[in-house]
Short mmCIF file of C-alpha atoms (C1' of nucleotides) in Angstrom, two decimals:
data_model
loop_
_atom_site.label_atom_id
_atom_site.label_comp_id
_atom_site.label_asym_id
_atom_site.label_seq_id
_atom_site.Cartn_x
_atom_site.Cartn_y
_atom_site.Cartn_z
CA MET A 243 1.88 3.41 8.97
CA LEU A 244 -1.44 3.92 10.63
CA LYS A 245 -3.09 5.09 7.44
CA LEU A 246 -6.10 4.28 5.29
CA THR A 247 -5.33 3.21 1.72
CA LYS A 248 -6.38 5.21 -1.29
CA LYS A 249 -8.79 2.45 -2.16
CA THR A 250 -10.65 3.05 1.07
CA ASP A 251 -10.68 6.77 0.37
CA TYR A 252 -12.13 6.10 -3.06
CA ALA A 253 -14.71 3.75 -1.62
CA LEU A 254 -15.83 6.35 0.89
CA MET A 255 -16.04 9.03 -1.76
CA ALA A 256 -18.13 6.80 -3.97
CA ILE A 257 -20.47 5.83 -1.16
CA ASN A 258 -20.75 9.44 -0.15
CA TYR A 259 -21.59 10.33 -3.75
CA MET A 260 -24.48 7.88 -3.70
CA ALA A 261 -25.61 8.89 -0.23
CA TYR A 262 -26.13 12.46 -1.39
CA ARG A 263 -28.45 11.36 -4.18
CA LYS A 264 -31.97 9.98 -4.22
CA ASP A 265 -32.55 6.25 -3.97
CA SER A 266 -33.78 6.16 -7.54
CA PHE A 267 -30.53 7.65 -8.86
CA ILE A 268 -28.21 5.04 -10.28
CA ALA A 269 -24.57 6.11 -10.13
CA ASN A 270 -22.23 4.56 -12.64
CA THR A 271 -18.51 4.06 -12.36
CA ARG A 272 -17.67 6.58 -15.05
CA ASN A 273 -19.66 9.35 -13.36
CA ILE A 274 -17.92 8.90 -10.06
CA SER A 275 -14.54 8.39 -11.68
CA GLU A 276 -14.78 11.64 -13.60
CA THR A 277 -16.28 13.62 -10.75
CA TYR A 278 -13.51 12.78 -8.33
CA ASN A 279 -10.69 12.11 -10.76
CA ILE A 280 -10.30 8.48 -9.74
CA PRO A 281 -8.77 5.95 -12.20
CA LEU A 282 -11.75 4.22 -13.80
CA GLU A 283 -10.49 0.64 -13.69
CA LEU A 284 -9.43 0.96 -10.10
CA LEU A 285 -12.73 2.42 -9.01
CA ALA A 286 -14.57 -0.31 -10.89
CA LYS A 287 -12.84 -2.95 -8.81
CA ILE A 288 -13.59 -1.14 -5.60
CA LEU A 289 -17.28 -0.85 -6.43
CA GLN A 290 -17.40 -4.53 -7.35
CA LYS A 291 -15.97 -5.39 -3.98
CA LEU A 292 -18.46 -3.17 -2.20
CA ALA A 293 -21.28 -4.80 -4.17
CA LYS A 294 -20.01 -8.29 -3.44
CA ASN A 295 -20.04 -7.49 0.25
CA GLY A 296 -23.55 -6.13 0.17
CA LEU A 297 -22.79 -2.48 0.82
CA ILE A 298 -24.06 -1.36 -2.54
CA VAL A 299 -26.31 -2.95 -5.17
CA SER A 300 -25.31 -3.31 -8.80
CA GLN A 301 -27.55 -2.96 -11.81
CA ASN A 302 -26.09 -4.46 -14.95
CA GLY A 303 -26.37 -3.28 -18.56
CA PRO A 304 -26.73 0.19 -20.05
CA LYS A 305 -28.32 2.73 -17.71
CA GLY A 306 -26.94 0.45 -15.04
CA GLY A 307 -24.71 1.32 -12.13
CA TYR A 308 -24.83 1.25 -8.36
CA THR A 309 -27.05 2.34 -5.52
CA LEU A 310 -26.62 2.05 -1.77
CA ALA A 311 -27.89 -1.23 -0.36
CA LYS A 312 -28.81 0.35 2.97
CA GLU A 313 -29.47 3.70 4.57
CA PRO A 314 -26.36 5.86 5.12
CA ARG A 315 -26.86 5.52 8.85
CA GLN A 316 -26.64 1.76 8.54
CA ILE A 317 -23.26 1.72 6.85
CA THR A 318 -20.28 2.10 9.15
CA LEU A 319 -16.77 3.27 8.48
CA GLY A 320 -15.36 0.08 9.97
CA GLU A 321 -17.48 -1.94 7.58
CA VAL A 322 -16.13 -0.09 4.56
CA ILE A 323 -12.52 -0.44 5.71
CA ARG A 324 -12.93 -4.16 6.32
CA THR A 325 -14.54 -4.65 2.91
CA ILE A 326 -11.69 -2.97 1.09
CA GLU A 327 -8.65 -3.74 3.23
CA GLY A 328 -9.65 -6.89 5.07
CA PRO A 329 -9.76 -7.34 8.85
CA ILE A 330 -8.60 -4.26 10.74
CA GLN A 331 -5.34 -5.04 12.48
CA ILE A 332 -3.45 -2.30 14.19
CA VAL A 333 -1.28 -4.85 15.91
CA ARG A 334 0.59 -7.15 13.56
CA CYS A 335 0.47 -10.57 15.09
CA ILE A 336 -2.72 -12.51 14.62
CA GLU A 337 -3.75 -15.19 17.04
CA GLY A 338 -1.91 -18.31 15.92
CA ASP A 339 0.52 -16.46 13.69
CA THR A 340 3.60 -18.65 13.46
CA THR A 341 5.72 -16.23 11.50
CA CYS A 342 6.17 -13.86 14.43
CA SER A 343 9.46 -14.74 16.06
CA GLN A 344 8.68 -12.66 19.10
CA THR A 345 5.55 -14.57 19.98
CA GLU A 346 6.52 -16.04 23.30
CA LEU A 347 8.38 -13.13 24.77
CA CYS A 348 6.28 -10.33 23.44
CA THR A 349 5.00 -8.30 26.34
CA ILE A 350 3.14 -5.66 24.43
CA ARG A 351 0.79 -7.69 22.30
CA SER A 352 -2.00 -8.16 24.75
CA PRO A 353 -2.30 -4.51 25.80
CA LEU A 354 -2.03 -3.35 22.20
CA ARG A 355 -4.80 -5.70 21.31
CA LYS A 356 -7.05 -3.94 23.78
CA ILE A 357 -6.20 -0.62 22.21
CA GLU A 358 -6.97 -2.06 18.81
CA GLY A 359 -10.33 -3.23 20.10
CA LYS A 360 -11.20 0.27 21.26
CA ILE A 361 -10.34 1.78 17.90
CA ILE A 362 -12.30 -0.85 15.99
CA THR A 363 -15.34 -0.25 18.18
CA PHE A 364 -14.96 3.45 17.49
CA LEU A 365 -14.77 2.95 13.72
CA ASP A 366 -17.81 0.70 13.86
CA GLN A 367 -19.79 3.46 15.52
CA ILE A 368 -19.20 5.99 12.79
CA THR A 369 -21.73 5.81 9.98
CA ILE A 370 -21.79 7.29 6.50
CA ASP A 371 -24.60 9.48 7.68
CA THR A 372 -22.36 10.84 10.42
CA ILE A 373 -19.62 11.54 7.91
CA CYS A 374 -22.02 13.24 5.49
CA ASN A 375 -23.20 15.55 8.22
CA GLU A 376 -19.77 16.05 9.76
CA ASN A 377 -21.30 15.09 13.01
CA ILE A 378 -18.38 13.40 14.64
CA GLU A 379 -18.29 14.13 18.31
CA LYS A 380 -18.10 10.70 19.77
CA GLU A 381 -15.29 10.37 22.20
CA LEU A 382 -12.39 8.02 22.43
CA THR A 383 -10.90 8.03 25.88
CA VAL A 384 -8.73 5.83 28.06
CA ASN A 385 -9.96 5.30 31.63
CA MET B 19 -3.63 -0.49 6.00
CA LEU B 20 -4.37 0.85 9.43
CA LYS B 21 -1.42 -0.90 11.00
CA LEU B 22 1.63 -0.11 13.09
CA THR B 23 4.99 -0.92 11.52
CA LYS B 24 7.34 -3.54 12.92
CA LYS B 25 9.71 -0.76 13.84
CA THR B 26 7.12 0.68 16.18
CA ASP B 27 6.52 -2.74 17.65
CA TYR B 28 10.25 -3.13 18.24
CA ALA B 29 10.44 0.34 19.76
CA LEU B 30 7.63 -0.46 22.17
CA MET B 31 9.18 -3.76 23.14
CA ALA B 32 12.51 -2.10 23.82
CA ILE B 33 10.94 0.67 25.87
CA ASN B 34 8.92 -1.88 27.76
CA TYR B 35 12.09 -3.84 28.43
CA MET B 36 13.67 -0.79 30.00
CA ALA B 37 10.53 0.16 31.89
CA TYR B 38 10.51 -3.17 33.70
CA ARG B 39 14.04 -2.62 34.98
CA LYS B 40 15.54 -0.30 37.54
CA ASP B 41 16.71 3.14 36.56
CA SER B 42 20.30 2.15 37.17
CA PHE B 43 20.10 -0.73 34.69
CA ILE B 44 21.60 0.12 31.33
CA ALA B 45 20.11 -1.94 28.52
CA ASN B 46 22.24 -2.44 25.46
CA THR B 47 21.10 -3.14 21.94
CA ARG B 48 22.44 -6.67 21.91
CA ASN B 49 20.55 -7.66 25.06
CA ILE B 50 17.25 -6.49 23.73
CA SER B 51 17.91 -7.83 20.27
CA GLU B 52 18.62 -11.31 21.59
CA THR B 53 15.82 -11.31 24.12
CA TYR B 54 13.14 -10.50 21.59
CA ASN B 55 14.76 -11.88 18.46
CA ILE B 56 14.95 -8.52 16.72
CA PRO B 57 17.58 -7.91 13.99
CA LEU B 58 20.43 -6.13 15.75
CA GLU B 59 21.17 -3.46 13.16
CA LEU B 60 17.53 -2.58 12.80
CA LEU B 61 16.98 -2.28 16.51
CA ALA B 62 20.10 -0.14 16.81
CA LYS B 63 18.63 2.39 14.40
CA ILE B 64 15.34 2.44 16.23
CA LEU B 65 17.01 3.07 19.56
CA GLN B 66 19.10 5.83 18.04
CA LYS B 67 15.96 7.49 16.81
CA LEU B 68 14.31 7.19 20.19
CA ALA B 69 17.41 8.68 21.81
CA LYS B 70 17.58 11.51 19.32
CA ASN B 71 13.99 12.38 20.13
CA GLY B 72 14.59 12.37 23.86
CA LEU B 73 12.58 9.29 24.77
CA ILE B 74 15.61 7.36 25.93
CA VAL B 75 19.14 8.36 26.94
CA SER B 76 22.25 6.85 25.41
CA GLN B 77 25.45 6.05 27.21
CA ASN B 78 28.37 5.51 24.92
CA GLY B 79 31.33 3.12 25.19
CA PRO B 80 31.59 -0.36 26.69
CA LYS B 81 29.10 -0.98 29.50
CA GLY B 82 27.09 1.62 27.66
CA GLY B 83 23.55 1.34 26.41
CA TYR B 84 20.20 3.00 26.96
CA THR B 85 17.90 3.99 29.78
CA LEU B 86 14.50 5.65 29.75
CA ALA B 87 14.66 9.43 29.72
CA LYS B 88 11.39 9.78 31.62
CA GLU B 89 9.03 7.83 33.79
CA PRO B 90 6.94 5.20 31.96
CA ARG B 91 3.82 7.20 32.75
CA GLN B 92 5.27 10.19 30.95
CA ILE B 93 5.89 8.40 27.68
CA THR B 94 2.83 8.04 25.46
CA LEU B 95 2.06 5.60 22.70
CA GLY B 96 1.39 8.46 20.31
CA GLU B 97 4.80 9.88 21.06
CA VAL B 98 6.53 6.61 20.24
CA ILE B 99 4.61 6.20 17.00
CA ARG B 100 5.42 9.72 15.89
CA THR B 101 9.09 9.26 16.72
CA ILE B 102 9.39 6.15 14.61
CA GLU B 103 6.85 6.68 11.84
CA GLY B 104 6.54 10.44 11.66
CA PRO B 105 3.31 12.41 12.06
CA ILE B 106 0.25 10.22 12.53
CA GLN B 107 -1.96 10.52 9.48
CA ILE B 108 -4.93 8.28 9.11
CA VAL B 109 -6.25 10.44 6.32
CA ARG B 110 -3.91 10.83 3.38
CA CYS B 111 -4.16 14.40 2.26
CA ILE B 112 -2.22 16.90 4.28
CA GLU B 113 -3.22 20.54 4.47
CA GLY B 114 -1.77 22.15 1.38
CA ASP B 115 -1.02 18.90 -0.38
CA THR B 116 -0.95 19.67 -4.07
CA THR B 117 -0.52 16.12 -5.26
CA CYS B 118 -4.04 15.05 -4.32
CA SER B 119 -6.14 15.34 -7.45
CA GLN B 120 -9.35 15.07 -5.49
CA THR B 121 -8.64 18.08 -3.33
CA GLU B 122 -11.42 20.39 -4.41
CA LEU B 123 -14.22 17.92 -4.71
CA CYS B 124 -13.33 15.69 -1.83
CA THR B 125 -16.29 15.58 0.55
CA ILE B 126 -14.89 13.19 3.06
CA ARG B 127 -11.66 14.79 4.07
CA SER B 128 -12.93 17.13 6.70
CA PRO B 129 -15.00 14.57 8.62
CA LEU B 130 -12.21 12.01 8.40
CA ARG B 131 -9.86 14.56 9.83
CA LYS B 132 -12.07 14.83 12.89
CA ILE B 133 -11.97 11.09 13.30
CA GLU B 134 -8.22 11.15 12.95
CA GLY B 135 -8.05 13.79 15.67
CA LYS B 136 -10.02 11.59 18.03
CA ILE B 137 -7.72 8.65 17.48
CA ILE B 138 -4.58 10.73 17.92
CA THR B 139 -5.91 12.13 21.18
CA PHE B 140 -6.63 8.59 22.27
CA LEU B 141 -3.13 7.39 21.43
CA ASP B 142 -1.65 10.34 23.26
CA GLN B 143 -3.52 9.36 26.38
CA ILE B 144 -2.05 5.90 26.55
CA THR B 145 1.24 5.73 28.41
CA ILE B 146 3.92 3.05 28.63
CA ASP B 147 2.91 2.61 32.22
CA THR B 148 -0.64 1.85 31.10
CA ILE B 149 0.62 -0.69 28.62
CA CYS B 150 2.89 -2.35 31.17
CA ASN B 151 0.00 -2.79 33.54
CA GLU B 152 -2.52 -3.72 30.85
CA ASN B 153 -4.70 -1.05 32.25
CA ILE B 154 -6.42 0.11 29.10
CA GLU B 155 -10.00 0.95 29.76
CA LYS B 156 -10.27 4.40 28.33
CA GLU B 157 -13.13 4.76 25.99
CA LEU B 158 -13.36 5.91 22.43
CA THR B 159 -16.89 6.85 21.47
CA VAL B 160 -18.75 8.88 18.86
CA ASN B 161 -21.40 11.25 20.18
"C1'" DT C 255 47.99 3.28 24.90
"C1'" DT C 256 45.72 -0.33 22.94
"C1'" DG C 257 41.94 -3.31 22.22
"C1'" DA C 258 37.28 -4.61 23.04
"C1'" DT C 259 32.72 -3.04 23.30
"C1'" DC C 260 29.51 0.01 22.80
"C1'" DT C 261 26.66 3.78 20.23
"C1'" DC C 262 26.22 6.35 15.93
"C1'" DC C 263 24.97 7.13 10.96
"C1'" DG C 264 24.59 7.15 6.03
"C1'" DA C 265 23.89 4.33 2.03
"C1'" DT C 266 22.18 0.35 -0.01
"C1'" DT C 267 19.48 -3.81 -1.01
"C1'" DC C 268 15.63 -6.89 -0.54
"C1'" DT C 269 10.78 -7.64 0.23
"C1'" DT C 270 6.03 -6.59 0.67
"C1'" DT C 271 2.23 -3.77 -0.02
"C1'" DT C 272 -0.30 -0.57 -2.58
"C1'" DA C 273 -1.70 1.57 -6.86
"C1'" DG C 274 -2.89 1.29 -11.23
"C1'" DT C 275 -3.41 -1.19 -15.97
"C1'" DC C 276 -4.90 -4.58 -19.42
"C1'" DG C 277 -7.77 -7.90 -21.77
"C1'" DG C 278 -11.69 -10.20 -22.18
"C1'" DA C 279 -16.36 -11.96 -20.45
"C1'" DT C 280 -21.30 -11.28 -19.23
"C1'" DA C 281 -25.65 -8.74 -18.69
"C1'" DT C 282 -29.29 -5.66 -20.45
"C1'" DA C 283 -31.85 -1.51 -22.23
"C1'" DA C 284 -32.93 0.58 -26.52
"C1'" DT D 210 -27.94 -6.43 -32.62
"C1'" DT D 211 -25.40 -2.82 -30.69
"C1'" DA D 212 -23.83 0.27 -27.32
"C1'" DT D 213 -23.15 0.67 -22.53
"C1'" DA D 214 -22.82 -1.15 -18.28
"C1'" DT D 215 -20.90 -4.42 -14.69
"C1'" DC D 216 -17.76 -8.27 -13.81
"C1'" DC D 217 -13.22 -10.61 -13.00
"C1'" DG D 218 -8.58 -12.39 -13.09
"C1'" DA D 219 -3.93 -11.53 -14.20
"C1'" DC D 220 -0.43 -8.37 -14.72
"C1'" DT D 221 2.92 -4.31 -14.09
"C1'" DA D 222 4.65 -0.25 -11.74
"C1'" DA D 223 5.49 2.50 -7.81
"C1'" DA D 224 6.03 3.24 -3.04
"C1'" DA D 225 6.77 1.91 1.59
"C1'" DG D 226 8.69 -1.15 4.88
"C1'" DA D 227 12.30 -4.30 6.61
"C1'" DA D 228 16.74 -5.55 6.89
"C1'" DT D 229 21.86 -5.30 5.81
"C1'" DC D 230 26.46 -3.31 5.19
"C1'" DG D 231 30.52 -0.61 6.10
"C1'" DG D 232 32.75 2.31 8.63
"C1'" DA D 233 33.26 6.30 12.27
"C1'" DG D 234 33.45 7.88 17.06
"C1'" DA D 235 33.18 7.27 22.25
"C1'" DT D 236 34.76 5.07 26.48
"C1'" DC D 237 36.14 1.74 29.72
"C1'" DA D 238 39.53 -1.69 31.35
"C1'" DA D 239 43.72 -4.07 31.14
#
DNA sequence: TTGATCTCCGATTCTTTTAGTCGGATATAA
DNA sequence: TTATATCCGACTAAAAGAATCGGAGATCAA
């Protein structure tokens, strides 16, 4: 399925939550979890991952929590997806994948890879700022 | 994960196989299965589904098999994906989905839906003919 | 008309991925 | 020092994906 995981959804909601608040506001896991009805433990892991990858900054101890590490317009959708789900692969077979038994005869891999590239580029152009403002008009065409 | 299933890969390979041959050539499941090393039973189901949805035409009995129902330039990637995987949904929550506990507070759904729309439009622009000729240059941008 | 070769189709099992849980450690403000 | 945070690995449960099985129906050729 060509679908984002719930984890990515949660990550985007959390980032959005922070983006709507002032820089000085420190959001903690419990706040976000209760606001959006996301399992606490699961959200905690997601935020840790985002922090580890430098998308958000963590502040330990009581009154601690998370803030965005960059401006909303500097965080892209592609970046968030990659942080949570790993490299974006619409096509299955990676370069040098030995498990694919169709490798040699596969006629569709190369063109699909191009399509994948287009979609990745697209996702990397969409920022959190764009999402916050519902300002998605960028095109995605096929000359 | 934002990834196509193996079934879709198999479907595309099979369609591609037929597209490369003359209209009079009837491809049977075994041929394709052996050529690309795809489990026979699985491929059979996929082809049945494609036939049921009018993408290919089945010919029963010995010397039977499948041929494309339309020209390669009339079959789109989006169409194939939908036939095999069902409606394309990059975002999880469907309109009227009651199971999503974030429904009311979710701030990201609407913008993500726009993004989804862009990608679907893109996939619907790509034809089998395009894939065969590796002629994918259509863009996918974000104004 | 009979047998071989196809498609057809539902039901089932196995595997992988995703989702969510649990237990315990570390940091820090009050 | 205590309450409240993040941190982190290991684990379990649920869902989706991949593959298999068994048998029915069509059709061509001998």
